[in-house]
Coordinates of C-alpha atoms in Angstrom, one line a residue:
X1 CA 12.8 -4.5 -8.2
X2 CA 16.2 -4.7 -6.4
X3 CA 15.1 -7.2 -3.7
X4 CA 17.7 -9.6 -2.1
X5 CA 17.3 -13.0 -3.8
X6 CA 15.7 -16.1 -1.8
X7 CA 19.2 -18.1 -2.3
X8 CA 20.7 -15.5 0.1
X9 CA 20.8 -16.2 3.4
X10 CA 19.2 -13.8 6.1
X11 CA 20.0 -13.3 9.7
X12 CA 18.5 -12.8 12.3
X13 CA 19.7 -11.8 15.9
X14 CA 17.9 -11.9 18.8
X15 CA 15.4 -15.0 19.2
X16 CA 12.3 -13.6 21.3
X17 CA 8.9 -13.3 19.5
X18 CA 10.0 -10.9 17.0
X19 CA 13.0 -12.4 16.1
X20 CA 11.2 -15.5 16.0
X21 CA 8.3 -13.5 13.7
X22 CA 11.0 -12.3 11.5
X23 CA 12.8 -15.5 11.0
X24 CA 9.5 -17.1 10.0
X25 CA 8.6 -14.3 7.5
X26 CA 12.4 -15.0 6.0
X27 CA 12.1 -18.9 5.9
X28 CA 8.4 -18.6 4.3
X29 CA 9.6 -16.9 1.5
X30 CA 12.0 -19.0 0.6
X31 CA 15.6 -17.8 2.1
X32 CA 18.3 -19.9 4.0
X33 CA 18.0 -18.2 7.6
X34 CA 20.3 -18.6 10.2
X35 CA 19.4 -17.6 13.8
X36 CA 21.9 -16.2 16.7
X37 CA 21.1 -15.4 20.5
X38 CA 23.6 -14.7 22.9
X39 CA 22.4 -16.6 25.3
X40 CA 23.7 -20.2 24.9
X41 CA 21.4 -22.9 23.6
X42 CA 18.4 -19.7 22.6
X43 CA 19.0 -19.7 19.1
X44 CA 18.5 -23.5 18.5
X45 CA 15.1 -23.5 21.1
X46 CA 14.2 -20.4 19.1
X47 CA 14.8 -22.8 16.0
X48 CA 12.8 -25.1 17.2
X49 CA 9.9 -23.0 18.2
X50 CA 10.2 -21.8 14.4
X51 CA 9.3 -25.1 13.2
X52 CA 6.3 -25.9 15.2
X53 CA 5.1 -22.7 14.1
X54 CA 5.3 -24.5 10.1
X55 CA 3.7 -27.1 11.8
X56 CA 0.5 -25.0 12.8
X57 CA 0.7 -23.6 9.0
X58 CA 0.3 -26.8 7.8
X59 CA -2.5 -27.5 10.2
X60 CA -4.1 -24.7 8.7
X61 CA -3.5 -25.8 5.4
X62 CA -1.3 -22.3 4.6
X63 CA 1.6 -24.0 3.4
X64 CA 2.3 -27.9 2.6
X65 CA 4.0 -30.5 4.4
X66 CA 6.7 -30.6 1.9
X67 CA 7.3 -26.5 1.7
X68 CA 7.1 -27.3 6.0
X69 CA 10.1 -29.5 5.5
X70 CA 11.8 -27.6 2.6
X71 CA 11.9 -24.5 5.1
X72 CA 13.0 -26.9 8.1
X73 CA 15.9 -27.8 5.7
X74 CA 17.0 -24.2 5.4
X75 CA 17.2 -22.6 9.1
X76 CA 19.7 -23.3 11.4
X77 CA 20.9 -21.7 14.7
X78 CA 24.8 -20.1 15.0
X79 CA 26.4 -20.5 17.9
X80 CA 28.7 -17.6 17.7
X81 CA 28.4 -13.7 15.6
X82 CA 31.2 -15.1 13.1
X83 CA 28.4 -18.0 11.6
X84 CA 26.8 -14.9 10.4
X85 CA 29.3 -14.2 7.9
X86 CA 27.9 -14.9 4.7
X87 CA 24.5 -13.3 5.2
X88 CA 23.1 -10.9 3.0
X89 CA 21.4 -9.4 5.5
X90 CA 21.4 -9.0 9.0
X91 CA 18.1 -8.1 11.0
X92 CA 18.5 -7.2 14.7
X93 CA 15.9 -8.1 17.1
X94 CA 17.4 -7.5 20.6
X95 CA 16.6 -5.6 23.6
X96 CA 15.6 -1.7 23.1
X97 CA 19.2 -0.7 24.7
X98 CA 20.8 1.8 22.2
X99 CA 24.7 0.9 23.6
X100 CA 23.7 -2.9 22.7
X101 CA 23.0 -2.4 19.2
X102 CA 25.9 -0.2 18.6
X103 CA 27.8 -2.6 20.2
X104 CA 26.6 -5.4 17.7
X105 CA 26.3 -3.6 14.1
X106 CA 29.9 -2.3 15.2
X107 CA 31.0 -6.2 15.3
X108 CA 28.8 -7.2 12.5
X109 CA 30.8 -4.9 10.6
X110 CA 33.7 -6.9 11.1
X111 CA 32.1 -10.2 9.6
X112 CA 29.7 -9.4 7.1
X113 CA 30.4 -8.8 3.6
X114 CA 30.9 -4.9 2.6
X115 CA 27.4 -5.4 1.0
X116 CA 25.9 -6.7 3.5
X117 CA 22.7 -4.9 4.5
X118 CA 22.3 -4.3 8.2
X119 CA 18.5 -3.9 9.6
X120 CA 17.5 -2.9 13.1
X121 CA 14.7 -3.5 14.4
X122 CA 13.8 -1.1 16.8
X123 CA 10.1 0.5 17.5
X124 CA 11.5 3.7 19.4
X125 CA 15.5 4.4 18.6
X126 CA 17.2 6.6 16.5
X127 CA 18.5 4.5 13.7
X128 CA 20.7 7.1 12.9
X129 CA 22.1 6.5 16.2
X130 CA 22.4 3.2 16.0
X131 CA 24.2 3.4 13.0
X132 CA 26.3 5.8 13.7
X133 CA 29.5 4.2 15.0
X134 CA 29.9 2.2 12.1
X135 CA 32.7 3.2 9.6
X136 CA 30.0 2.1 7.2
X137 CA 26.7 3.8 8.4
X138 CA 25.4 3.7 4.7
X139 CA 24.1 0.2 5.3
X140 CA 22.1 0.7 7.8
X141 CA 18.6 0.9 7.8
X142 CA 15.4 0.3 9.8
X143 CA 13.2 -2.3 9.3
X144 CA 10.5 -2.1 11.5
X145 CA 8.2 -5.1 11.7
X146 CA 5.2 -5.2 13.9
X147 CA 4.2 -7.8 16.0
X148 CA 3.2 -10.4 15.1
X149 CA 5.5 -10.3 12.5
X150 CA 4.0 -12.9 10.6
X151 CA 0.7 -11.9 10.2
X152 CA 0.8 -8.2 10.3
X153 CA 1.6 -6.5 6.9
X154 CA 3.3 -3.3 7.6
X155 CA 7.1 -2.6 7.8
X156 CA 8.1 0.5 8.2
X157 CA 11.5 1.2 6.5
X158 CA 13.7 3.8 8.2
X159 CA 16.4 5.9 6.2
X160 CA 19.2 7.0 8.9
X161 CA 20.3 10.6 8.3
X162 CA 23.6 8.8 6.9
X163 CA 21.5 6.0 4.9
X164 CA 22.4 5.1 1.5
X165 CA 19.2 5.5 -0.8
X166 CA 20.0 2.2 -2.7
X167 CA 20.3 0.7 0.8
X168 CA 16.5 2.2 1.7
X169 CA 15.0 1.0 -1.7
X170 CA 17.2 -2.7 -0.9
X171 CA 15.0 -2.9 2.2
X172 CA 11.8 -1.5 0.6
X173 CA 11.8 -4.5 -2.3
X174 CA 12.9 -6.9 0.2
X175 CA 10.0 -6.6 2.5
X176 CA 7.9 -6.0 -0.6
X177 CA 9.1 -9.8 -2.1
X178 CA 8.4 -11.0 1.2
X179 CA 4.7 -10.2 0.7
X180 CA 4.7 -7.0 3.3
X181 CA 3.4 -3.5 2.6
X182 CA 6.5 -1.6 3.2
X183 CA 6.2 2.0 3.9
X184 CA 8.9 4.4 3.8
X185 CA 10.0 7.4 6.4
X186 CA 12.3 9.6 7.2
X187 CA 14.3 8.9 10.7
X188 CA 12.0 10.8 13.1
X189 CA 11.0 9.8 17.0
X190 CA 8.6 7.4 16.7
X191 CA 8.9 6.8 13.1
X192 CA 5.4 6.8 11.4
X193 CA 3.1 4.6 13.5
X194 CA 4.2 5.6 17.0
X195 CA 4.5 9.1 16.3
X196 CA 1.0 9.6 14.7
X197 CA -0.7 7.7 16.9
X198 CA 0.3 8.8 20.7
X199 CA -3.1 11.4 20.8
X200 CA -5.1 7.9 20.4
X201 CA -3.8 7.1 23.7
X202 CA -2.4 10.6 25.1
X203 CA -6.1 12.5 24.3
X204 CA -7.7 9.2 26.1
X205 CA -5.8 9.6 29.2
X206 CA -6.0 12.8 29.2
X207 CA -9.9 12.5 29.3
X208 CA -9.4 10.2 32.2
X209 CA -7.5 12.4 34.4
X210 CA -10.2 15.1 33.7
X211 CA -12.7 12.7 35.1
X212 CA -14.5 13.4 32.3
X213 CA -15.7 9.3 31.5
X214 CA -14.5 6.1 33.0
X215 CA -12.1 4.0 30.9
X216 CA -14.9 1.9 29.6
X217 CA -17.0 4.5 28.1
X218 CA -13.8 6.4 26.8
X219 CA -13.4 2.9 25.0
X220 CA -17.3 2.6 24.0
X221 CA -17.1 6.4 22.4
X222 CA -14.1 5.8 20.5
X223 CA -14.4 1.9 19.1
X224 CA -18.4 2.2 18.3
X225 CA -19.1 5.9 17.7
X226 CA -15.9 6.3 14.8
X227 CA -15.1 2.8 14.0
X228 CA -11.4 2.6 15.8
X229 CA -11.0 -1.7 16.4
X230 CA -10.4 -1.4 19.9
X231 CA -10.7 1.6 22.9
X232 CA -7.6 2.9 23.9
X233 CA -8.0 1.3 27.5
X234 CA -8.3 -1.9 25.9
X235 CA -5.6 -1.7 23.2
X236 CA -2.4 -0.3 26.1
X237 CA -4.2 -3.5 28.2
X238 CA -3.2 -5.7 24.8
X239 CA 0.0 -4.1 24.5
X240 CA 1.3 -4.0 27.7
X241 CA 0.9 -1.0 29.8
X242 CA 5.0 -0.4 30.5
X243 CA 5.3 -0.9 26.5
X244 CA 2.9 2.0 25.5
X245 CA 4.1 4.5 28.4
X246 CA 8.1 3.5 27.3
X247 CA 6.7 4.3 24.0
X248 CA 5.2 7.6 24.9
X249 CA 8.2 8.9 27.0
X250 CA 10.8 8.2 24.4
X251 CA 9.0 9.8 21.9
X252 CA 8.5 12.8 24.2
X253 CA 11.9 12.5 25.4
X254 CA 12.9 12.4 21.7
X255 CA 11.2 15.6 21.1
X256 CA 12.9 17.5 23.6
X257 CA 9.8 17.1 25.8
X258 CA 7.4 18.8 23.3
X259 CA 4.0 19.5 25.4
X260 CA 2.1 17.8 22.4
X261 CA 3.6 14.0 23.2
X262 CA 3.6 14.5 27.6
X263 CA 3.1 11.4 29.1
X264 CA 0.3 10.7 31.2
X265 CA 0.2 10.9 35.1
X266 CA -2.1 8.3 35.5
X267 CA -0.7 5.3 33.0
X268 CA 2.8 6.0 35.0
X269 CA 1.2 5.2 38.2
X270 CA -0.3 2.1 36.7
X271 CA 2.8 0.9 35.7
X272 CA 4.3 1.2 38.9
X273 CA 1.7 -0.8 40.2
X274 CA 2.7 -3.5 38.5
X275 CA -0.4 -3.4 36.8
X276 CA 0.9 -4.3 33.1
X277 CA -2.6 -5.0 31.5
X278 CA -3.7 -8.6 29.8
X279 CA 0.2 -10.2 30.6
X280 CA -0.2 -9.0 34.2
X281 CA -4.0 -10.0 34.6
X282 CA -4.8 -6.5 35.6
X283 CA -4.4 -3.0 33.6
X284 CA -7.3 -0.6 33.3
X285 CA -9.5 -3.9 33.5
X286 CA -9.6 -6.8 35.5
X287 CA -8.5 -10.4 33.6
X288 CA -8.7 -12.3 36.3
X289 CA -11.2 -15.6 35.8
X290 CA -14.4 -14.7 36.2
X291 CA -14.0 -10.9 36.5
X292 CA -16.5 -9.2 35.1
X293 CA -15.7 -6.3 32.4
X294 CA -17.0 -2.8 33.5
X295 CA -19.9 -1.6 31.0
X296 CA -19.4 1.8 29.2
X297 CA -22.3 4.5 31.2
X298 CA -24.9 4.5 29.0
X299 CA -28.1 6.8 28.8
X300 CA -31.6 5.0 29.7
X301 CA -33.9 5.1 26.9
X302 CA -35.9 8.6 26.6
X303 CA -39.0 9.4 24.4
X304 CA -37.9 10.8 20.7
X305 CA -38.7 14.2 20.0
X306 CA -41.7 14.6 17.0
X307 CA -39.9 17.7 15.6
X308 CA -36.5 19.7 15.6
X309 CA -35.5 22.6 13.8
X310 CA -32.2 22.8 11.6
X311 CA -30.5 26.4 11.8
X312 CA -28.2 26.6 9.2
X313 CA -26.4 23.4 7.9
X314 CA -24.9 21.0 9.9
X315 CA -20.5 20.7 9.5
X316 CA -18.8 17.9 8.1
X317 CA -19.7 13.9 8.9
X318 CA -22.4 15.6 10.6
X319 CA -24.3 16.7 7.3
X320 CA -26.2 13.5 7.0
X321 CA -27.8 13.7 10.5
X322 CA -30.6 15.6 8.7
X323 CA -31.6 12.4 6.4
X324 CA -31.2 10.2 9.2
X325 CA -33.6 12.5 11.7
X326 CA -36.2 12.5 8.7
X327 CA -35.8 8.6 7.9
X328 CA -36.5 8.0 11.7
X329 CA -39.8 9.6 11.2
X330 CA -39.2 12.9 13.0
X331 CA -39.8 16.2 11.9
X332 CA -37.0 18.8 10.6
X333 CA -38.3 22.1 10.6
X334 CA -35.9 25.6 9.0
X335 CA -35.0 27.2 12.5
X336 CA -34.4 31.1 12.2
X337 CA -32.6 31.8 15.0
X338 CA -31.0 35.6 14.5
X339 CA -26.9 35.8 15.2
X340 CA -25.9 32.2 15.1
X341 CA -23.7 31.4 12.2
X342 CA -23.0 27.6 13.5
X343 CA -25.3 24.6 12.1
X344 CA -27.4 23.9 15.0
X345 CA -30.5 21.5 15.8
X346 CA -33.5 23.3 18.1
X347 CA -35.0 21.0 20.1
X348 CA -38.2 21.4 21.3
X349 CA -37.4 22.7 25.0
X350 CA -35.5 25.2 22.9
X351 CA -31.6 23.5 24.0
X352 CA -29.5 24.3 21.0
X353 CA -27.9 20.7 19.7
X354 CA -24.3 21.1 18.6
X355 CA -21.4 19.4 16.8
X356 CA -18.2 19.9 19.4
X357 CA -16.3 22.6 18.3
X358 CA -13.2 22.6 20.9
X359 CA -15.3 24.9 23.5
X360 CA -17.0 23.0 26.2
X361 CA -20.8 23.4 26.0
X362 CA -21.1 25.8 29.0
X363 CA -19.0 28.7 27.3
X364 CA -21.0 29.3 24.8
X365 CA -23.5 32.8 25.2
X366 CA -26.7 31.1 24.6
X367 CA -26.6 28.7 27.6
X368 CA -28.8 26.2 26.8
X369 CA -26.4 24.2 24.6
X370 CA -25.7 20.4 24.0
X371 CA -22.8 19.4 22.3
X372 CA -22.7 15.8 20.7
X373 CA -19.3 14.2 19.6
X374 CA -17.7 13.7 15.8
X375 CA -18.3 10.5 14.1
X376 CA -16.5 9.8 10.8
X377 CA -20.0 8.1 9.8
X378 CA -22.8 8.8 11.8
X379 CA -25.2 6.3 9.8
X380 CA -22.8 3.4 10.8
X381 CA -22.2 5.0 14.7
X382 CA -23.7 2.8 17.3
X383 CA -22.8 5.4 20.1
X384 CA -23.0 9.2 20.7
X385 CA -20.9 11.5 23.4
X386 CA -23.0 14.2 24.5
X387 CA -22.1 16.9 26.9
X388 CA -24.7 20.0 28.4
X389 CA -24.0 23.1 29.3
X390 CA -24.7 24.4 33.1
X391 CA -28.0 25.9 31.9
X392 CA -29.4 22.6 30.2
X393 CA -32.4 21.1 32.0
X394 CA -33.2 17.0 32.3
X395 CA -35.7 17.6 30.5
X396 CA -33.4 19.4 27.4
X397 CA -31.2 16.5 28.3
X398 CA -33.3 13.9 27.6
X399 CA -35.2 15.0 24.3
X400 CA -30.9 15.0 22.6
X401 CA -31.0 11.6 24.2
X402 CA -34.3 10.4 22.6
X403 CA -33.2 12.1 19.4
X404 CA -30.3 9.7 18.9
X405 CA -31.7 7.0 20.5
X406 CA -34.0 7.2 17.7
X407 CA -31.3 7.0 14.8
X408 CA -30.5 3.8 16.4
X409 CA -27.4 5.4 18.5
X410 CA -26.5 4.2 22.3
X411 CA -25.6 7.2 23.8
X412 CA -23.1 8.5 26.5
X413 CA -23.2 11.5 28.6
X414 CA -20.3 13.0 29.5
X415 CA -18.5 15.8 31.7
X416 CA -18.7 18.9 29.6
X417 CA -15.2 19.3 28.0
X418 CA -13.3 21.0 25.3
X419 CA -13.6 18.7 22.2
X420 CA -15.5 16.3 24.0
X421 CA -13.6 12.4 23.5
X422 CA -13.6 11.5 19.6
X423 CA -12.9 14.9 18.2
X424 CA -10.1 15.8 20.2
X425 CA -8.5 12.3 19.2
X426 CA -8.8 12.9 16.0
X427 CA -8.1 15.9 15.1
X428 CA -4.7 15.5 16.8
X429 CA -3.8 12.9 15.2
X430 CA -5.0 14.7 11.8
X431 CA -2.1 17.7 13.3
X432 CA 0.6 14.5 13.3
X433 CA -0.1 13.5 10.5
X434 CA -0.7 16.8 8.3
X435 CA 3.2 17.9 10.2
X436 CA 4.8 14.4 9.8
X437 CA 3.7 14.9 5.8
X438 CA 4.7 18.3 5.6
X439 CA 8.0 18.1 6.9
X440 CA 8.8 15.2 5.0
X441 CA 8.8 12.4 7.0
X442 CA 6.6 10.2 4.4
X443 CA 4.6 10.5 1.6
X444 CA 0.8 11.1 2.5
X445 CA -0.1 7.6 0.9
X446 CA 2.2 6.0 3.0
X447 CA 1.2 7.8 6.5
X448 CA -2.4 6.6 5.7
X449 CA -1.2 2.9 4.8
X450 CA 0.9 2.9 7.9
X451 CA -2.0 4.0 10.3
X452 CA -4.7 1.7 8.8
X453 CA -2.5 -1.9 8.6
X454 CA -0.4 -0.7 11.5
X455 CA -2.5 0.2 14.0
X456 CA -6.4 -1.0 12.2
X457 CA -7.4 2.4 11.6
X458 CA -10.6 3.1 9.9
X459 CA -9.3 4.7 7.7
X460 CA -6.4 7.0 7.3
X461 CA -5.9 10.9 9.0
X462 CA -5.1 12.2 5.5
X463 CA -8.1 11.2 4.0
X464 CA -9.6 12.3 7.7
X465 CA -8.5 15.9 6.8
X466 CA -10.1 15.8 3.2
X467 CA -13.5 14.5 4.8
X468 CA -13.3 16.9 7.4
X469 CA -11.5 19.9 5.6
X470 CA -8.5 21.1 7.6
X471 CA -9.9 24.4 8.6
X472 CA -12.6 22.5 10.7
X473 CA -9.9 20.8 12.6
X474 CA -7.5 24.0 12.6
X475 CA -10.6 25.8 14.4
X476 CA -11.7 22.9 17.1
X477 CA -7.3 22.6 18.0
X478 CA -6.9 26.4 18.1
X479 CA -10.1 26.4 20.7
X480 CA -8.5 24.3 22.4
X481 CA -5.7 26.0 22.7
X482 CA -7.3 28.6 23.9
X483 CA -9.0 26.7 26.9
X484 CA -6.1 25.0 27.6
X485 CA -3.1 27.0 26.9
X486 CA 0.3 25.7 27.1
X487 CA 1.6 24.2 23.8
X488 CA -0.5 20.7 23.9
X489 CA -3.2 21.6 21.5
X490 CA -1.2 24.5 19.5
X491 CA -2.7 23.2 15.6
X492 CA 0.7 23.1 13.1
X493 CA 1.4 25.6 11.0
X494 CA 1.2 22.8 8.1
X495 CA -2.3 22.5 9.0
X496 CA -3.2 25.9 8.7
X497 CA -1.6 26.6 4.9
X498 CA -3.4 23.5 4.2
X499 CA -6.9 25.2 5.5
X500 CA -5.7 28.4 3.5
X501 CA -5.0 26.4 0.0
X502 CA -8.6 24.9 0.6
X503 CA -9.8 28.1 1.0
X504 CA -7.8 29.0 -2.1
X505 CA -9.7 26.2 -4.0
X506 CA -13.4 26.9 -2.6

């Protein structure tokens, strides 16, 4: 392990709260840290804030009051760059301007030692860019914490195109030592967190505009029916609204405005109404005191069915509906319905009850069709998505209704679209991820650690793919594609030699 050792000192530039974050990570485990702000008189508030944060640790009984004041001892604000010269390393934590970080690594070069490692920051820039006026770029690397920095364990660590490997594996043991789970990458827009997770928020919106659910029940389907911590309506409302759409458009930006990473419509007018989320006390919901939160549109109770009949078998997650069905008490009978090759529940009125395959309900020959939505666990769902063809009765309606109701399931009904709300999410973000991996960006392991600490995945989209099987997902994205044609749902070519080696295994 090559990490930099605690009697080093580390710098930190920039004082806001992920300076701050950074500088508290630094000073916990056991480094002399000095702090520097431009602004006159930040760096020693920002010090100062530092310590009351000890002081809440030893509140909590996290750290004692003498490692408090041991810690204390060891930071200190600089008043001007050239404080910074005996640093081991420097990590930048200013504004997301690319000019502005050139502008400082191209000074830093002039103070630091010549093995000095120099860390940006950044959540959206090229670090190859930034590093790429120094004489030096070799040093350079990304460290990209995530906020807060003190209790969330990811870093991401960034090689520039011009990065030094010993540099990379410097940063990777330092974060490491510092009790992080470093991942590393390859210096792509968006790096590994914010480039596989924009469908989360992109597919979301995207349902919106359709008018295919209200935010809330987008939120509902997504958080309770595959496990995902928070809806996306919710989660751009945590992070700010303007964050998560600057996000978005750099990334698309980044990728030569790629169809697959458009912004959305709607999210841009929101932010232009000043309507920021939690910090503004309005985004998607209503903060304000008192306001009462909008509830997702849930179905009313219906009767359960006494019987269905299985045709075929079921794909995927959706397998185990079977046992569930008969541990409710209801009846599964073999349904022998000539020319249908897809797993299928008949329900009584004779509606066909379907997994989403990336074809809206309504296109399909039969008619009376009901799709429901993918869950990564059904037993541990608490809500269902379903969505009925034109042809589909109340009465057809209501016994897919009862069924679930009878596994225990809330469930939503929604405007029949191509791969409904969960599917379409994540099966895009299976695409990212499967491409990110394939063209080298990280190692599989490390795409699935970033997703789950970075962004509280239930679990990661490469061991998504090998639940699923990729040529599931390569059929619902090409579907898509064909419903909606123009580049947005196109599945990766990486995904589709994956389906083929599995097909190569089978």
């Amino acid at each position: 392990m090559t990490a930099i050792g605690t009697s080093s000192t580390v710098a930190v530039v920039g004082t806001g709260t992920m300076g701050q974050g950074i500088a508290q990570v630094a000073l916990v485990a056991g480094h002399p840290v000095r702090l520097y702000d431009t602004a006159p008189g930040r760096a020693g508030q920002a010090a100062g804030e530092v310590v009351r944060r000890l002081d809440r640790l030893v509140e909590k009984g996290r750290i004692t009051a003498d490692e408090r004041d041991a810690a204390r001892a060891r930071l200190s604000p600089a008043d001007t760059l050239g404080e910074l010269d005996d640093a081991a390393l420097v990590i930048e934590a200013i504004l997301e301007q690319l000019p502005a970080k050139q502008e400082l690594f191209t000074a830093l070069e002039d103070i630091v030692a010549a093995d000095c490692l120099l860390a940006t920051n950044t959540s959206s820039l090229s670090v190859t860019a930034v590093a790429g006026r120094l004489r030096h770029p070799g040093r350079c690397v990304g460290m990209h914490f995530f906020n807060p920095a003190p209790l969330l364990p990811l870093v991401e660590v960034i090689s520039g195109f011009a990065t030094d490997e010993a540099a990379a594996v410097l940063a990777y043991d330092t974060a490491a030592a510092w009790g992080k789970t470093p991942v590393r990458c390859t210096d792509t827009p968006g790096f590994l967190v914010n480039r596989i997770a924009r469908p989360f928020y992109a597919e979301a919106l995207r349902v919106y505009e359709e008018r295919v659910a209200d935010p809330a029940t987008i939120d509902a389907v997504l958080r309770d029916g595959t496990g995902f911590r928070m809806g996306p309506f919710e989660l751009t409302d945590l992070i700010g609204q303007d964050v998560n759409e600057a996000v978005t458009h750099s990334v698309w930006q980044a990728f030569f405005q790629d169809p697959k990473f458009t912004p959305s419509l709607a999210q841009r007018r929101l932010v232009e109404s000043g309507l920021h989320g939690r910090k503004a006390g309005r985004g998607w919901f209503d903060y304000s005191e008192g306001a009462a939160r909008p509830e997702p549109r849930t179905a009313a109770p219906c009767p359960a069915p006494a019987s269905v009949g299985l045709h075929a078998k079921l794909p995927g997650p959706a397998v185990v509906l079977r046992e569930l069905i008969e541990e409710a008490g209801i009846k599964v009978t073999r349904d022998r319905t000539p020319g249908e090759s897809e797993g299928f529940l008949r329900l009584p009125g004779g509606a066909c009850l379907a997994l989403t395959n990336g074809c809206p309900a309504t296109s399909n020959a039969y008619g009376k069709y009901i799709r429901f939505d993918l869950s990564l666990d059904y037993r541990a769902a608490t809500r269902i998505a379903l969505a009925a063809s034109a042809a589909v009765c109340e009465a057809d309606l209501a016994e897919a209704v009862g069924l679930f109701q009878a596994l225990g399931k809330q469930v939503s009904v929604i405007e029949d679209v191509p791969g409904m709300i969960a599917a379409r999410t994540i099966a895009m973000i299976i695409d990212f991820a499967v491409d990110a991996a394939a063209r080298g960006v990280a190692a599989p392991e490390d795409i699935d650690t970033a997703m789950r600490l970075g962004v509280n995945y239930p679990g990661g989209p490469m061991e998504w793919v090998e639940r699923l099987g990729a040529q599931w997902v390569w059929d619902l994205l090409d579907s898509m594609h064909h419903q909606n044609p123009g580049g947005r749902y196109v599945p990766s070519w990486a995904l589709r030699r994956r389906a083929d080696l599995e097909e190569q295994v089978l």
